[in-house]
Amino acid sequence: LEEAMRKLNVNEMLTGLAPQGKNVKDMASHAFWKTQPVPSFDEVAAGKDKIVDGPIKDIDIERVRKEPSEMYPGFRWVTMDLEDEKELEEVYELLTNHYVEDNEAMFRFRYSPSFLNWALKAPGWKKDWHVGVRAEKSEKLVAFISGIPIQLRVRQNTLNCSEVNFLCVHKKLRSKRLAPVLIKEITRRCYVEGVFQAVYTVGSLLPTPVSTCRYFHRALDWEKLNDVGFSPLPNGSTKQRQIIRYKLPNNTSTVGLREMEAKDVDAVLDLLKRYLERMDLAQVFSETDFNHWMFPTEKPKEQVVWSYVVEDPQTHKITDYFSFYNLESTVIGHKKHSVIKAAYLFYYATETAFDKGNKHNSLLKPRLNALVNDALILAKKENFDVFNALTLLDNPLFLEQQRFGAGDGQLHYYLYNYRAAPLGGGVDRNNLP
Ligand code: MYA
């Protein structure tokens, strides 16, 4: 029964609708979102097959307000200067204490200052899109929202977009409708720059996701994950059995696997671009973007991203690529452990995806499994406790075999001021074995 329930939930979650209709407020009860250029639940449900991708409303840049809207008394708008280490530290502090937690409030994301530098100063970043709110008396930073410019392809259309992230309101100021004010302000600052569309991901269900993923977790240090309450001991198993289940070999197995080097950039970018063309929704990477996200040359205090390639020993061609990044979570109020070190699978690409006779993923599936198994081994060597992945790209081809377990969390993908037919997920489902 448990297995059946689990399957039911996964299937429901993959549709983008909340389980059994729970947590679904209708559009009318979304006092803020019903005023915004986003599709309603009903319209998406009714028109699934008829939706034509395109902007929802035209924005007249001349009519966009030049000044921020009024702030609540006692607070004021600020633009954060993330080049200033002190201000970066303030954003870090706010997020470390008030950002996203799991439903049981056991864990909270802990983005390092190095991570924030990486995520918020992406190529073309604008200081104006790092928006804060300070309490006037204490000068304390109490809220934040950010955007970075990206090129996003939705099927055949490439949008000049902002990616909105790190929306955070101090716990003492929650439920006072500050979030809509922040969202309207980042929207205004995007419009002012001539950017009229945005992409964002949120754990909770709002009107209306264009796609939904589920989080999967693969234990690397099961004992620690069990200690902190992240991985319960399954009925009928023992601690020893769990430790053995997640044990990994000491060495990687793919011939030609090595850390990525500067000389690989052209080949990897070419491979990654071709691989991402198979997806309906993907960022479009220039070489500058690629270097920033996947092969940063400036080494930060704390390493954020790891990139590897496979070089064919005979032809010296790059045949595969994978990367993961480092995002810790605070373990709230635990005596022994203060953080979980999590590796998140980032981008990857493999030539086996283009195999012509690949009707049943006959090469792609085993290759991905070998690569991800090596990624797990490398992450373990770097002292990560857990390896996380979402149900995007071709990930469903390896999650089960590599002993990932379905998590509670979902991640909904949203587009602002852009209507798009719902996405089926990264995997070409007709091609699954
Ligand atoms: S997702 C991460 C969000 N952050 C956290 O979860 C951290 C912990 N939580 C908090 O800090 C607060 O609870 C937040 C809400 C700030 C989330 N996205 O002020 P309120 C709606 C969008 O009374 P609070 C990320 O960073 C809610 O449905 N809307 O609520 C991406 C309700 O509206 P409606 C959200 O709990 C962010 C209203 O706000 C979210 O005190 C993308 C309630 O406001 C949410 N995560 O504060 C933002 N949470 O009545 C959108 C609640 O209508 C960007 N709400 O249901 C859109 C694109 C903009 C740019 C466009 C350019 C073209």
CSV table of C-alpha atoms and ligand atoms in Angstrom, one decimal:
chain,number,residue,atom,x,y,z
A,1,LEU,CA,0.0,0.0,0.0
A,2,GLU,CA,2.8,2.3,0.9
A,3,GLU,CA,4.4,1.7,-2.5
A,4,ALA,CA,1.0,2.4,-4.2
A,5,MET,CA,0.6,5.6,-2.2
A,6,ARG,CA,4.1,6.7,-3.1
A,7,LYS,CA,3.5,6.1,-6.8
A,8,LEU,CA,0.2,7.9,-6.7
A,9,ASN,CA,1.9,11.0,-5.2
A,10,VAL,CA,4.7,11.0,-7.6
A,11,ASN,CA,2.3,10.8,-10.5
A,12,GLU,CA,0.1,13.5,-9.1
A,13,MET,CA,3.1,15.7,-8.4
A,14,LEU,CA,4.5,15.3,-11.9
A,15,THR,CA,1.2,16.7,-13.3
A,16,GLY,CA,1.8,20.0,-11.6
A,17,LEU,CA,-1.4,19.8,-9.6
A,18,ALA,CA,-1.4,19.6,-5.8
A,19,PRO,CA,-2.1,16.2,-4.3
A,20,GLN,CA,-5.8,15.4,-4.2
A,21,GLY,CA,-6.6,19.0,-4.7
A,22,LYS,CA,-5.1,19.9,-1.3
A,23,ASN,CA,-3.6,23.4,-1.0
A,24,VAL,CA,-5.3,24.6,-4.1
A,25,LYS,CA,-6.9,28.0,-3.5
A,26,ASP,CA,-9.0,29.1,-6.5
A,27,MET,CA,-7.8,32.2,-8.4
A,28,ALA,CA,-10.3,34.5,-6.6
A,29,SER,CA,-8.8,33.8,-3.2
A,30,HIS,CA,-5.3,34.8,-4.5
A,31,ALA,CA,-5.8,38.5,-3.7
A,32,PHE,CA,-2.5,39.4,-5.2
A,33,TRP,CA,-1.8,36.9,-7.9
A,34,LYS,CA,-5.3,37.4,-9.4
A,35,THR,CA,-4.2,40.9,-10.3
A,36,GLN,CA,-1.0,39.7,-12.1
A,37,PRO,CA,-0.3,38.7,-15.7
A,38,VAL,CA,-0.2,35.0,-15.0
A,39,PRO,CA,-2.5,32.3,-16.3
A,40,SER,CA,-5.3,31.1,-13.9
A,41,PHE,CA,-5.6,27.4,-12.9
A,42,ASP,CA,-8.9,27.1,-14.8
A,43,GLU,CA,-7.7,28.5,-18.0
A,44,VAL,CA,-4.7,26.1,-18.0
A,45,ALA,CA,-6.8,23.1,-17.1
A,46,ALA,CA,-9.4,24.0,-19.8
A,47,GLY,CA,-7.1,24.9,-22.6
A,48,LYS,CA,-4.2,22.6,-22.1
A,49,ASP,CA,-4.0,21.6,-25.8
A,50,LYS,CA,-5.0,24.9,-27.2
A,51,ILE,CA,-2.7,27.3,-25.4
A,52,VAL,CA,-0.6,29.3,-27.8
A,53,ASP,CA,2.8,30.4,-26.3
A,54,GLY,CA,3.1,34.2,-26.0
A,55,PRO,CA,3.2,37.3,-23.8
A,56,ILE,CA,0.1,38.0,-21.7
A,57,LYS,CA,0.1,41.8,-21.8
A,58,ASP,CA,2.1,44.5,-23.6
A,59,ILE,CA,4.0,46.8,-21.4
A,60,ASP,CA,4.4,50.5,-22.4
A,61,ILE,CA,7.8,51.4,-21.0
A,62,GLU,CA,6.8,55.1,-21.0
A,63,ARG,CA,4.1,54.4,-18.5
A,64,VAL,CA,6.2,52.5,-16.1
A,65,ARG,CA,6.7,54.4,-12.8
A,66,LYS,CA,10.2,55.8,-12.4
A,67,GLU,CA,10.1,55.7,-8.6
A,68,PRO,CA,9.5,52.8,-6.2
A,69,SER,CA,6.0,52.6,-4.7
A,70,GLU,CA,5.4,53.6,-1.1
A,71,MET,CA,6.9,51.4,1.6
A,72,TYR,CA,5.2,50.7,4.9
A,73,PRO,CA,5.8,53.3,7.6
A,74,GLY,CA,9.0,52.6,9.5
A,75,PHE,CA,10.7,50.8,6.6
A,76,ARG,CA,12.5,52.0,3.4
A,77,TRP,CA,13.6,50.6,0.1
A,78,VAL,CA,17.3,50.0,-0.5
A,79,THR,CA,19.4,48.7,-3.4
A,80,MET,CA,21.9,46.3,-1.9
A,81,ASP,CA,25.5,46.7,-3.0
A,82,LEU,CA,26.7,43.2,-3.2
A,83,GLU,CA,30.2,44.3,-4.2
A,84,ASP,CA,30.4,45.5,-0.6
A,85,GLU,CA,31.3,42.5,1.5
A,86,LYS,CA,29.4,43.9,4.5
A,87,GLU,CA,26.1,44.2,2.5
A,88,LEU,CA,26.7,40.7,1.0
A,89,GLU,CA,27.0,39.5,4.6
A,90,GLU,CA,23.7,41.2,5.5
A,91,VAL,CA,21.9,39.3,2.7
A,92,TYR,CA,23.6,36.1,3.8
A,93,GLU,CA,22.5,36.7,7.5
A,94,LEU,CA,18.9,37.4,6.5
A,95,LEU,CA,18.7,34.3,4.3
A,96,THR,CA,20.5,32.1,6.8
A,97,ASN,CA,18.0,32.9,9.5
A,98,HIS,CA,14.8,33.4,7.5
A,99,TYR,CA,14.9,31.7,4.1
A,100,VAL,CA,13.2,28.5,3.0
A,101,GLU,CA,12.6,25.7,5.5
A,102,ASP,CA,11.1,22.2,5.1
A,103,ASN,CA,7.5,21.7,6.3
A,104,GLU,CA,8.6,20.5,9.7
A,105,ALA,CA,11.1,23.4,10.2
A,106,MET,CA,14.0,21.0,10.7
A,107,PHE,CA,16.2,22.3,8.0
A,108,ARG,CA,16.8,25.7,6.4
A,109,PHE,CA,18.8,26.5,3.2
A,110,ARG,CA,22.1,28.1,4.0
A,111,TYR,CA,23.5,29.8,0.9
A,112,SER,CA,27.1,30.8,1.5
A,113,PRO,CA,28.4,34.3,0.6
A,114,SER,CA,30.4,32.6,-2.2
A,115,PHE,CA,27.2,31.0,-3.5
A,116,LEU,CA,25.3,34.4,-3.4
A,117,ASN,CA,28.1,36.0,-5.3
A,118,TRP,CA,27.8,33.3,-7.9
A,119,ALA,CA,24.0,33.3,-8.1
A,120,LEU,CA,23.4,37.1,-7.9
A,121,LYS,CA,26.3,38.4,-10.0
A,122,ALA,CA,25.8,36.3,-13.1
A,123,PRO,CA,26.8,37.9,-16.4
A,124,GLY,CA,24.8,41.1,-17.1
A,125,TRP,CA,23.7,41.4,-13.5
A,126,LYS,CA,22.2,44.7,-12.4
A,127,LYS,CA,22.7,46.2,-9.0
A,128,ASP,CA,19.2,47.7,-9.2
A,129,TRP,CA,17.7,44.2,-9.2
A,130,HIS,CA,19.1,43.4,-5.7
A,131,VAL,CA,16.3,44.9,-3.7
A,132,GLY,CA,16.2,45.2,0.0
A,133,VAL,CA,13.9,46.7,2.7
A,134,ARG,CA,15.5,48.1,5.9
A,135,ALA,CA,13.8,49.0,9.2
A,136,GLU,CA,14.3,52.8,9.4
A,137,LYS,CA,15.3,52.9,13.1
A,138,SER,CA,17.7,50.0,13.4
A,139,GLU,CA,18.8,50.0,9.7
A,140,LYS,CA,18.4,46.2,9.8
A,141,LEU,CA,17.8,44.4,6.5
A,142,VAL,CA,14.4,42.8,6.9
A,143,ALA,CA,13.4,41.7,3.4
A,144,PHE,CA,15.0,40.9,0.0
A,145,ILE,CA,14.2,40.0,-3.5
A,146,SER,CA,16.5,39.6,-6.5
A,147,GLY,CA,16.6,39.2,-10.3
A,148,ILE,CA,19.3,38.4,-12.8
A,149,PRO,CA,19.0,38.7,-16.6
A,150,ILE,CA,18.8,35.4,-18.5
A,151,GLN,CA,17.9,34.2,-22.0
A,152,LEU,CA,15.3,31.6,-21.7
A,153,ARG,CA,14.0,29.4,-24.5
A,154,VAL,CA,10.4,28.2,-24.2
A,155,ARG,CA,10.0,25.7,-27.0
A,156,GLN,CA,11.0,27.7,-30.1
A,157,ASN,CA,10.8,31.2,-28.6
A,158,THR,CA,13.8,32.7,-26.7
A,159,LEU,CA,12.8,35.3,-24.1
A,160,ASN,CA,14.8,38.1,-22.7
A,161,CYS,CA,13.9,37.4,-19.1
A,162,SER,CA,14.7,38.0,-15.5
A,163,GLU,CA,15.1,35.1,-13.1
A,164,VAL,CA,13.6,36.1,-9.8
A,165,ASN,CA,14.9,34.4,-6.6
A,166,PHE,CA,15.8,34.8,-2.9
A,167,LEU,CA,12.5,36.4,-2.0
A,168,CYS,CA,12.6,36.6,1.8
A,169,VAL,CA,10.8,38.4,4.6
A,170,HIS,CA,12.0,38.4,8.2
A,171,LYS,CA,9.9,36.0,10.3
A,172,LYS,CA,8.6,38.8,12.5
A,173,LEU,CA,7.1,40.6,9.4
A,174,ARG,CA,5.3,37.6,7.9
A,175,SER,CA,1.7,37.6,6.7
A,176,LYS,CA,1.6,41.4,6.4
A,177,ARG,CA,1.4,41.5,2.6
A,178,LEU,CA,5.0,42.6,2.2
A,179,ALA,CA,5.8,39.9,-0.3
A,180,PRO,CA,3.4,41.4,-3.0
A,181,VAL,CA,5.0,44.8,-2.5
A,182,LEU,CA,8.5,43.3,-3.1
A,183,ILE,CA,7.3,41.4,-6.1
A,184,LYS,CA,5.7,44.5,-7.6
A,185,GLU,CA,8.9,46.5,-7.0
A,186,ILE,CA,11.2,43.9,-8.7
A,187,THR,CA,8.7,43.8,-11.6
A,188,ARG,CA,8.8,47.6,-11.9
A,189,ARG,CA,12.7,47.5,-11.9
A,190,CYS,CA,12.6,44.8,-14.7
A,191,TYR,CA,10.1,46.8,-16.8
A,192,VAL,CA,12.2,49.9,-16.4
A,193,GLU,CA,15.1,47.9,-18.1
A,194,GLY,CA,12.8,46.7,-20.9
A,195,VAL,CA,12.5,43.2,-19.5
A,196,PHE,CA,8.9,42.1,-19.5
A,197,GLN,CA,9.0,38.4,-18.7
A,198,ALA,CA,10.4,36.5,-15.8
A,199,VAL,CA,10.9,32.9,-14.6
A,200,TYR,CA,10.9,31.7,-11.0
A,201,THR,CA,10.6,28.5,-9.0
A,202,VAL,CA,8.6,28.2,-5.8
A,203,GLY,CA,8.0,25.2,-3.5
A,204,SER,CA,4.3,26.2,-3.0
A,205,LEU,CA,1.5,26.1,-5.5
A,206,LEU,CA,0.5,29.4,-7.0
A,207,PRO,CA,-1.3,30.3,-10.3
A,208,THR,CA,-0.1,28.5,-12.5
A,209,PRO,CA,3.0,26.3,-12.9
A,210,VAL,CA,4.3,25.7,-16.4
A,211,SER,CA,5.9,22.5,-15.0
A,212,THR,CA,6.5,20.8,-11.7
A,213,CYS,CA,9.4,18.7,-10.5
A,214,ARG,CA,9.9,16.6,-7.4
A,215,TYR,CA,13.1,16.5,-5.3
A,216,PHE,CA,14.9,13.2,-5.0
A,217,HIS,CA,17.7,12.6,-2.5
A,218,ARG,CA,20.6,10.1,-2.5
A,219,ALA,CA,22.2,9.5,0.9
A,220,LEU,CA,26.0,9.6,0.9
A,221,ASP,CA,26.4,9.6,4.7
A,222,TRP,CA,23.3,7.7,5.7
A,223,GLU,CA,24.2,7.6,9.4
A,224,LYS,CA,24.5,11.4,9.6
A,225,LEU,CA,21.2,11.9,7.7
A,226,ASN,CA,19.5,9.5,10.0
A,227,ASP,CA,21.0,11.3,13.1
A,228,VAL,CA,19.6,14.6,12.0
A,229,GLY,CA,16.2,13.2,11.1
A,230,PHE,CA,16.5,13.6,7.4
A,231,SER,CA,16.5,9.8,6.5
A,232,PRO,CA,14.3,7.7,8.7
A,233,LEU,CA,15.1,4.0,9.2
A,234,PRO,CA,12.7,2.1,6.9
A,235,ASN,CA,10.4,-0.5,8.5
A,236,GLY,CA,12.1,-3.9,8.6
A,237,SER,CA,15.6,-2.6,7.9
A,238,THR,CA,18.6,-2.0,10.2
A,239,LYS,CA,21.1,0.8,10.4
A,240,GLN,CA,23.8,-1.6,9.2
A,241,ARG,CA,21.8,-2.6,6.1
A,242,GLN,CA,21.1,1.1,5.3
A,243,ILE,CA,24.8,1.9,5.5
A,244,ILE,CA,25.6,-1.0,3.2
A,245,ARG,CA,22.8,0.1,0.8
A,246,TYR,CA,24.4,3.5,0.3
A,247,LYS,CA,28.0,2.4,0.2
A,248,LEU,CA,29.9,3.5,-2.9
A,249,PRO,CA,33.1,2.3,-4.5
A,250,ASN,CA,36.3,4.3,-3.7
A,251,ASN,CA,37.1,5.1,-7.3
A,252,THR,CA,35.1,6.2,-10.3
A,253,SER,CA,34.7,3.8,-13.2
A,254,THR,CA,34.1,5.8,-16.4
A,255,VAL,CA,37.2,5.6,-18.6
A,256,GLY,CA,38.5,9.1,-19.5
A,257,LEU,CA,36.7,10.9,-16.6
A,258,ARG,CA,38.5,13.9,-15.3
A,259,GLU,CA,38.0,17.4,-13.9
A,260,MET,CA,37.1,19.9,-16.6
A,261,GLU,CA,39.9,22.1,-17.8
A,262,ALA,CA,40.0,25.5,-19.7
A,263,LYS,CA,40.8,23.7,-23.0
A,264,ASP,CA,37.4,21.9,-22.8
A,265,VAL,CA,35.1,24.9,-22.8
A,266,ASP,CA,34.3,25.0,-26.5
A,267,ALA,CA,33.6,21.3,-26.7
A,268,VAL,CA,31.5,21.1,-23.5
A,269,LEU,CA,29.5,24.2,-24.5
A,270,ASP,CA,28.8,22.7,-27.9
A,271,LEU,CA,27.7,19.4,-26.4
A,272,LEU,CA,25.6,21.1,-23.7
A,273,LYS,CA,23.8,23.3,-26.2
A,274,ARG,CA,22.9,20.3,-28.4
A,275,TYR,CA,21.8,18.3,-25.4
A,276,LEU,CA,19.5,21.2,-24.1
A,277,GLU,CA,17.9,21.6,-27.5
A,278,ARG,CA,16.1,18.4,-26.7
A,279,MET,CA,14.3,20.2,-23.8
A,280,ASP,CA,11.2,22.4,-24.1
A,281,LEU,CA,12.4,24.9,-21.4
A,282,ALA,CA,16.1,25.7,-21.0
A,283,GLN,CA,18.4,28.6,-20.4
A,284,VAL,CA,20.4,29.7,-23.5
A,285,PHE,CA,24.1,29.9,-22.5
A,286,SER,CA,26.6,32.2,-24.2
A,287,GLU,CA,30.2,31.3,-23.6
A,288,THR,CA,30.4,34.0,-20.9
A,289,ASP,CA,27.3,32.5,-19.2
A,290,PHE,CA,28.7,29.0,-19.4
A,291,ASN,CA,32.1,30.1,-17.9
A,292,HIS,CA,30.3,31.8,-15.0
A,293,TRP,CA,27.9,29.0,-14.2
A,294,MET,CA,30.0,25.9,-14.9
A,295,PHE,CA,33.6,26.8,-15.1
A,296,PRO,CA,34.3,29.9,-13.0
A,297,THR,CA,38.1,30.8,-13.1
A,298,GLU,CA,38.0,33.0,-10.0
A,299,LYS,CA,38.2,30.6,-7.1
A,300,PRO,CA,35.8,31.7,-4.3
A,301,LYS,CA,36.5,31.2,-0.6
A,302,GLU,CA,34.1,28.2,-0.6
A,303,GLN,CA,33.9,26.2,-3.8
A,304,VAL,CA,30.5,26.4,-5.3
A,305,VAL,CA,30.5,24.3,-8.5
A,306,TRP,CA,32.3,21.2,-9.6
A,307,SER,CA,32.6,20.3,-13.4
A,308,TYR,CA,33.8,17.0,-14.9
A,309,VAL,CA,34.3,15.8,-18.5
A,310,VAL,CA,34.9,12.4,-20.1
A,311,GLU,CA,37.6,12.5,-22.8
A,312,ASP,CA,37.6,9.6,-25.1
A,313,PRO,CA,41.1,8.2,-24.7
A,314,GLN,CA,41.4,7.3,-28.5
A,315,THR,CA,39.8,10.2,-30.2
A,316,HIS,CA,40.4,12.8,-27.4
A,317,LYS,CA,36.9,14.0,-28.0
A,318,ILE,CA,34.8,15.2,-25.1
A,319,THR,CA,31.9,12.8,-25.0
A,320,ASP,CA,30.2,13.6,-21.6
A,321,TYR,CA,29.9,16.4,-19.1
A,322,PHE,CA,28.4,16.7,-15.6
A,323,SER,CA,28.4,19.2,-12.8
A,324,PHE,CA,27.1,19.7,-9.3
A,325,TYR,CA,26.9,22.6,-6.8
A,326,ASN,CA,27.3,23.0,-3.1
A,327,LEU,CA,24.3,24.2,-1.0
A,328,GLU,CA,24.3,23.6,2.7
A,329,SER,CA,21.3,23.4,4.9
A,330,THR,CA,21.3,24.4,8.6
A,331,VAL,CA,20.0,21.6,10.9
A,332,ILE,CA,17.8,23.6,13.2
A,333,GLY,CA,18.4,23.1,16.9
A,334,HIS,CA,20.5,19.8,16.7
A,335,LYS,CA,23.0,19.1,19.4
A,336,LYS,CA,25.6,17.2,17.3
A,337,HIS,CA,25.3,18.5,13.7
A,338,SER,CA,24.8,22.1,12.6
A,339,VAL,CA,24.7,21.6,8.8
A,340,ILE,CA,24.0,19.1,6.1
A,341,LYS,CA,26.3,19.4,3.1
A,342,ALA,CA,24.3,18.8,0.0
A,343,ALA,CA,25.5,18.4,-3.6
A,344,TYR,CA,22.8,19.3,-6.2
A,345,LEU,CA,23.1,17.8,-9.6
A,346,PHE,CA,23.5,20.7,-12.0
A,347,TYR,CA,23.9,20.5,-15.8
A,348,TYR,CA,25.1,17.5,-17.7
A,349,ALA,CA,25.2,16.3,-21.3
A,350,THR,CA,26.2,13.1,-23.1
A,351,GLU,CA,26.7,12.1,-26.7
A,352,THR,CA,24.7,9.0,-26.1
A,353,ALA,CA,21.6,11.2,-26.1
A,354,PHE,CA,22.0,11.6,-29.8
A,355,ASP,CA,22.4,8.0,-30.8
A,356,LYS,CA,20.2,7.4,-33.8
A,357,GLY,CA,19.1,3.9,-32.9
A,358,ASN,CA,18.2,5.1,-29.4
A,359,LYS,CA,14.5,4.3,-29.4
A,360,HIS,CA,14.7,2.8,-26.0
A,361,ASN,CA,17.5,4.8,-24.5
A,362,SER,CA,19.6,1.7,-25.0
A,363,LEU,CA,22.8,3.7,-24.6
A,364,LEU,CA,21.6,6.8,-22.8
A,365,LYS,CA,20.2,5.0,-19.7
A,366,PRO,CA,23.3,2.9,-18.9
A,367,ARG,CA,25.6,5.9,-19.7
A,368,LEU,CA,23.7,8.3,-17.4
A,369,ASN,CA,23.8,5.7,-14.7
A,370,ALA,CA,27.5,5.3,-15.0
A,371,LEU,CA,28.1,9.0,-15.0
A,372,VAL,CA,25.8,9.7,-12.0
A,373,ASN,CA,27.3,6.9,-10.1
A,374,ASP,CA,30.7,8.5,-10.6
A,375,ALA,CA,29.3,11.9,-9.6
A,376,LEU,CA,28.1,10.3,-6.3
A,377,ILE,CA,31.6,8.9,-5.7
A,378,LEU,CA,33.2,12.3,-6.4
A,379,ALA,CA,30.7,14.1,-4.2
A,380,LYS,CA,31.3,11.7,-1.4
A,381,LYS,CA,35.1,12.3,-1.7
A,382,GLU,CA,34.3,16.0,-1.3
A,383,ASN,CA,32.5,15.3,2.0
A,384,PHE,CA,29.0,15.8,0.9
A,385,ASP,CA,26.3,14.1,3.0
A,386,VAL,CA,23.6,13.9,0.4
A,387,PHE,CA,23.2,14.2,-3.4
A,388,ASN,CA,20.0,15.9,-4.6
A,389,ALA,CA,18.3,15.9,-8.0
A,390,LEU,CA,15.0,17.0,-9.5
A,391,THR,CA,12.8,15.1,-11.9
A,392,LEU,CA,14.0,17.2,-14.8
A,393,LEU,CA,16.2,16.6,-17.9
A,394,ASP,CA,16.7,12.8,-18.3
A,395,ASN,CA,17.0,12.3,-14.5
A,396,PRO,CA,14.1,9.7,-14.3
A,397,LEU,CA,16.4,7.4,-16.2
A,398,PHE,CA,18.8,7.0,-13.3
A,399,LEU,CA,17.0,8.0,-10.0
A,400,GLU,CA,15.8,4.6,-9.0
A,401,GLN,CA,18.9,2.6,-10.1
A,402,GLN,CA,21.2,5.1,-8.3
A,403,ARG,CA,19.2,4.7,-5.0
A,404,PHE,CA,17.7,8.2,-4.9
A,405,GLY,CA,14.5,8.4,-2.8
A,406,ALA,CA,11.6,10.7,-3.5
A,407,GLY,CA,11.5,13.6,-1.1
A,408,ASP,CA,8.5,15.6,0.2
A,409,GLY,CA,9.4,18.7,-1.7
A,410,GLN,CA,8.2,19.8,-5.1
A,411,LEU,CA,9.5,22.6,-7.2
A,412,HIS,CA,7.0,24.4,-9.3
A,413,TYR,CA,8.3,26.4,-12.4
A,414,TYR,CA,6.5,29.6,-13.2
A,415,LEU,CA,6.6,32.2,-16.0
A,416,TYR,CA,5.5,35.8,-15.5
A,417,ASN,CA,3.7,37.6,-18.2
A,418,TYR,CA,4.0,34.6,-20.6
A,419,ARG,CA,1.4,32.1,-21.4
A,420,ALA,CA,2.8,28.7,-22.3
A,421,ALA,CA,1.2,25.3,-22.8
A,422,PRO,CA,2.2,23.0,-19.8
A,423,LEU,CA,5.5,21.3,-20.3
A,424,GLY,CA,5.7,17.5,-20.2
A,425,GLY,CA,9.0,17.4,-18.3
A,426,GLY,CA,12.4,17.1,-19.7
A,427,VAL,CA,12.4,13.4,-20.6
A,428,ASP,CA,11.0,12.4,-23.9
A,429,ARG,CA,8.4,10.1,-22.3
A,430,ASN,CA,7.6,8.3,-25.5
A,431,ASN,CA,11.2,7.2,-25.5
A,432,LEU,CA,11.2,5.6,-22.1
A,433,PRO,CA,11.8,1.9,-21.9
B,1,MYA,S1,10.8,31.2,-3.8
B,1,MYA,C1,11.4,31.3,-2.1
B,1,MYA,C2,10.5,32.1,-1.3
B,1,MYA,N1,11.0,32.3,0.0
B,1,MYA,C3,10.8,31.6,1.1
B,1,MYA,O1,10.0,30.7,1.1
B,1,MYA,C4,11.5,32.0,2.4
B,1,MYA,C5,10.7,31.9,3.6
B,1,MYA,N2,9.4,32.6,3.5
B,1,MYA,C6,9.3,34.0,3.4
B,1,MYA,O2,10.3,34.7,3.5
B,1,MYA,C7,7.9,34.5,3.3
B,1,MYA,O3,7.0,33.5,3.7
B,1,MYA,C8,7.6,35.0,1.8
B,1,MYA,C9,6.1,35.3,1.7
B,1,MYA,C10,8.5,36.1,1.4
B,1,MYA,C11,7.8,33.8,0.8
B,1,MYA,N3,6.4,33.5,-4.4
B,1,MYA,O4,3.7,39.0,2.5
B,1,MYA,P1,2.7,38.0,2.6
B,1,MYA,C12,2.2,35.2,-2.0
B,1,MYA,C13,5.4,34.2,-4.9
B,1,MYA,O5,1.6,38.2,3.5
B,1,MYA,P2,4.6,36.2,3.7
B,1,MYA,C14,11.5,32.6,-4.5
B,1,MYA,O6,12.3,33.2,-4.0
B,1,MYA,C15,1.0,34.5,-1.4
B,1,MYA,O7,0.5,33.5,-2.3
B,1,MYA,N4,4.3,34.6,-4.1
B,1,MYA,O8,3.3,36.5,2.8
B,1,MYA,C16,10.9,33.0,-5.9
B,1,MYA,C17,0.1,35.7,-1.2
B,1,MYA,O9,-0.5,36.1,-2.4
B,1,MYA,P3,-2.0,35.7,-2.8
B,1,MYA,C18,4.3,34.2,-2.9
B,1,MYA,O10,4.5,34.7,4.1
B,1,MYA,C19,10.0,34.2,-5.7
B,1,MYA,C20,1.0,36.8,-0.7
B,1,MYA,O11,2.3,36.4,-1.3
B,1,MYA,C21,5.3,33.4,-2.3
B,1,MYA,O12,4.8,37.1,4.8
B,1,MYA,C22,9.2,34.5,-6.9
B,1,MYA,C23,1.2,36.8,0.8
B,1,MYA,O13,2.1,37.8,1.1
B,1,MYA,C24,6.4,33.1,-3.1
B,1,MYA,N5,7.4,32.3,-2.7
B,1,MYA,O14,5.8,36.3,2.7
B,1,MYA,C25,8.4,35.7,-6.7
B,1,MYA,N6,5.0,33.2,-1.0
B,1,MYA,O15,-2.9,36.3,-1.7
B,1,MYA,C26,7.5,36.1,-7.9
B,1,MYA,C27,3.8,33.8,-0.8
B,1,MYA,O16,-2.3,36.2,-4.1
B,1,MYA,C28,8.2,36.8,-9.0
B,1,MYA,N7,3.4,34.4,-1.9
B,1,MYA,O17,-2.1,34.2,-2.7
B,1,MYA,C29,7.3,37.2,-10.1
B,1,MYA,C30,8.1,37.8,-11.3
B,1,MYA,C31,8.4,39.3,-11.0
B,1,MYA,C32,9.3,40.0,-12.0
B,1,MYA,C33,8.6,40.2,-13.3
B,1,MYA,C34,9.5,40.9,-14.4
B,1,MYA,C35,8.9,40.9,-15.7
